[in-house]
Short mmCIF file of C-alpha atoms in Angstrom, two decimals:
data_model
loop_
_atom_site.label_atom_id
_atom_site.label_comp_id
_atom_site.label_asym_id
_atom_site.label_seq_id
_atom_site.Cartn_x
_atom_site.Cartn_y
_atom_site.Cartn_z
CA MET X 1 -1.26 -2.87 14.23
CA ASP X 2 -2.10 -0.47 17.18
CA ILE X 3 -2.91 2.67 17.90
CA ILE X 4 -1.36 5.88 20.23
CA ARG X 5 -3.66 8.61 20.23
CA ILE X 6 -3.20 12.46 20.46
CA ASP X 7 -6.35 14.14 21.32
CA ARG X 8 -7.10 17.50 20.94
CA LEU X 9 -3.26 18.56 20.60
CA ALA X 10 -3.62 22.74 20.17
CA LEU X 11 -1.62 24.86 18.70
CA ASP X 12 -1.50 27.98 16.82
CA THR X 13 -0.31 28.78 13.30
CA VAL X 14 -1.23 31.49 10.59
CA ILE X 15 -3.99 30.01 8.11
CA GLY X 16 -6.61 31.02 6.27
CA VAL X 17 -7.84 32.65 2.95
CA TYR X 18 -8.83 36.04 3.79
CA ASP X 19 -5.61 38.99 4.42
CA TRP X 20 -6.72 40.01 7.79
CA GLU X 21 -6.33 35.55 8.76
CA LYS X 22 -2.79 36.24 7.04
CA ARG X 23 -1.79 38.52 9.69
CA ILE X 24 -2.83 36.65 12.52
CA HIS X 25 -2.39 33.41 14.62
CA GLN X 26 -5.15 30.83 14.78
CA ARG X 27 -5.58 28.15 16.87
CA LEU X 28 -5.96 24.36 15.77
CA LEU X 29 -7.15 21.20 17.28
CA LEU X 30 -5.97 17.93 15.93
CA ASP X 31 -6.47 14.14 16.73
CA LEU X 32 -4.16 12.04 15.69
CA GLU X 33 -4.01 8.20 15.96
CA LEU X 34 -1.08 6.64 14.61
CA GLY X 35 -0.57 3.22 13.80
CA TRP X 36 2.13 1.57 15.69
CA ASP X 37 3.09 -2.07 17.26
CA ILE X 38 3.50 -1.29 20.85
CA ARG X 39 4.48 -4.58 22.08
CA PRO X 40 8.25 -4.26 22.37
CA ALA X 41 7.89 -1.46 24.50
CA ALA X 42 4.85 -3.07 26.54
CA GLU X 43 7.06 -6.16 27.15
CA THR X 44 10.23 -4.20 28.05
CA ASP X 45 8.46 -0.82 29.76
CA ASP X 46 11.28 0.92 27.54
CA LEU X 47 10.32 4.33 26.15
CA SER X 48 12.71 3.64 23.11
CA LYS X 49 10.60 0.90 21.48
CA THR X 50 7.30 2.64 21.25
CA LEU X 51 6.18 6.23 19.61
CA ASN X 52 6.90 9.12 22.00
CA TYR X 53 3.70 11.11 21.22
CA ALA X 54 5.36 13.63 23.28
CA ALA X 55 7.84 14.25 20.75
CA VAL X 56 5.46 13.77 17.54
CA SER X 57 3.56 17.01 19.84
CA ASP X 58 6.50 19.43 19.87
CA ARG X 59 7.38 18.63 15.99
CA LEU X 60 3.86 19.79 15.10
CA LEU X 61 3.92 22.15 17.55
CA GLU X 62 6.99 23.44 15.58
CA PHE X 63 6.14 22.64 11.89
CA ALA X 64 2.88 25.01 12.73
CA ASP X 65 4.65 27.69 14.56
CA ARG X 66 7.20 27.69 10.93
CA GLU X 67 4.65 27.68 8.44
CA THR X 68 1.69 29.77 6.81
CA PHE X 69 -1.10 27.88 4.91
CA GLU X 70 -4.21 29.11 3.04
CA LEU X 71 -6.65 25.27 3.86
CA ILE X 72 -6.57 23.35 6.72
CA GLU X 73 -6.48 20.57 3.74
CA THR X 74 -2.91 22.08 2.73
CA PHE X 75 -2.31 21.99 6.24
CA ALA X 76 -3.67 18.12 7.28
CA GLU X 77 -1.71 16.80 3.84
CA ARG X 78 1.53 18.63 4.69
CA ALA X 79 1.98 17.44 8.75
CA ALA X 80 0.28 14.10 7.89
CA ALA X 81 3.48 13.71 5.38
CA LEU X 82 6.22 14.98 7.71
CA ILE X 83 5.25 12.97 10.61
CA LEU X 84 5.29 9.75 8.57
CA ALA X 85 8.29 10.58 7.22
CA GLU X 86 10.44 11.67 10.49
CA PHE X 87 8.94 9.21 12.76
CA GLN X 88 8.36 6.30 10.31
CA ILE X 89 4.72 5.20 11.42
CA PRO X 90 3.11 3.07 8.69
CA TRP X 91 -0.41 4.76 8.98
CA LEU X 92 -1.95 7.47 10.35
CA ARG X 93 -5.44 9.48 10.36
CA LEU X 94 -5.31 12.94 11.67
CA SER X 95 -8.11 15.35 12.12
CA VAL X 96 -7.94 19.37 11.91
CA HIS X 97 -10.49 21.51 13.44
CA LYS X 98 -10.76 24.93 13.35
CA PRO X 99 -12.52 26.49 15.84
CA GLY X 100 -14.49 29.55 15.21
CA ALA X 101 -14.38 29.71 11.64
CA VAL X 102 -18.14 29.60 10.78
CA PRO X 103 -19.84 31.11 13.87
CA GLN X 104 -23.07 28.83 13.95
CA ALA X 105 -20.47 26.22 13.89
CA GLN X 106 -18.10 24.84 16.96
CA SER X 107 -15.32 24.11 14.91
CA VAL X 108 -15.02 23.35 10.62
CA GLY X 109 -12.52 20.09 9.96
CA VAL X 110 -11.14 17.71 7.47
CA THR X 111 -10.19 14.34 8.78
CA ILE X 112 -7.71 12.11 6.55
CA GLU X 113 -5.88 8.72 6.92
CA ARG X 114 -2.56 8.38 4.83
CA HIS X 115 -0.09 5.19 4.75
CA ALA X 116 3.72 5.69 4.32
#
């Protein structure tokens, strides 16, 4: 299994448990590792035979813009399920970072690994 990476995808969403957080958009940063066999694309130099990381990124940006969440854990689970289902990915590892959530830390976050 090969891995296609998307690093530090920045998106804004409504996320948080406090009342003030439910009224604003906050930045999340995503790191994705997406299991995929890249050999067919490499052999033919054909985009249609690989995982289109721009399409995956756009879908996650749309998802984050439309939904609201209290927990980054919820965001991670729903985003992973969405990508696995819509892009027929056999495996992924997703890290979600929430910068500024703890003043003394650069960010807080979770990392999950899921299989189809």
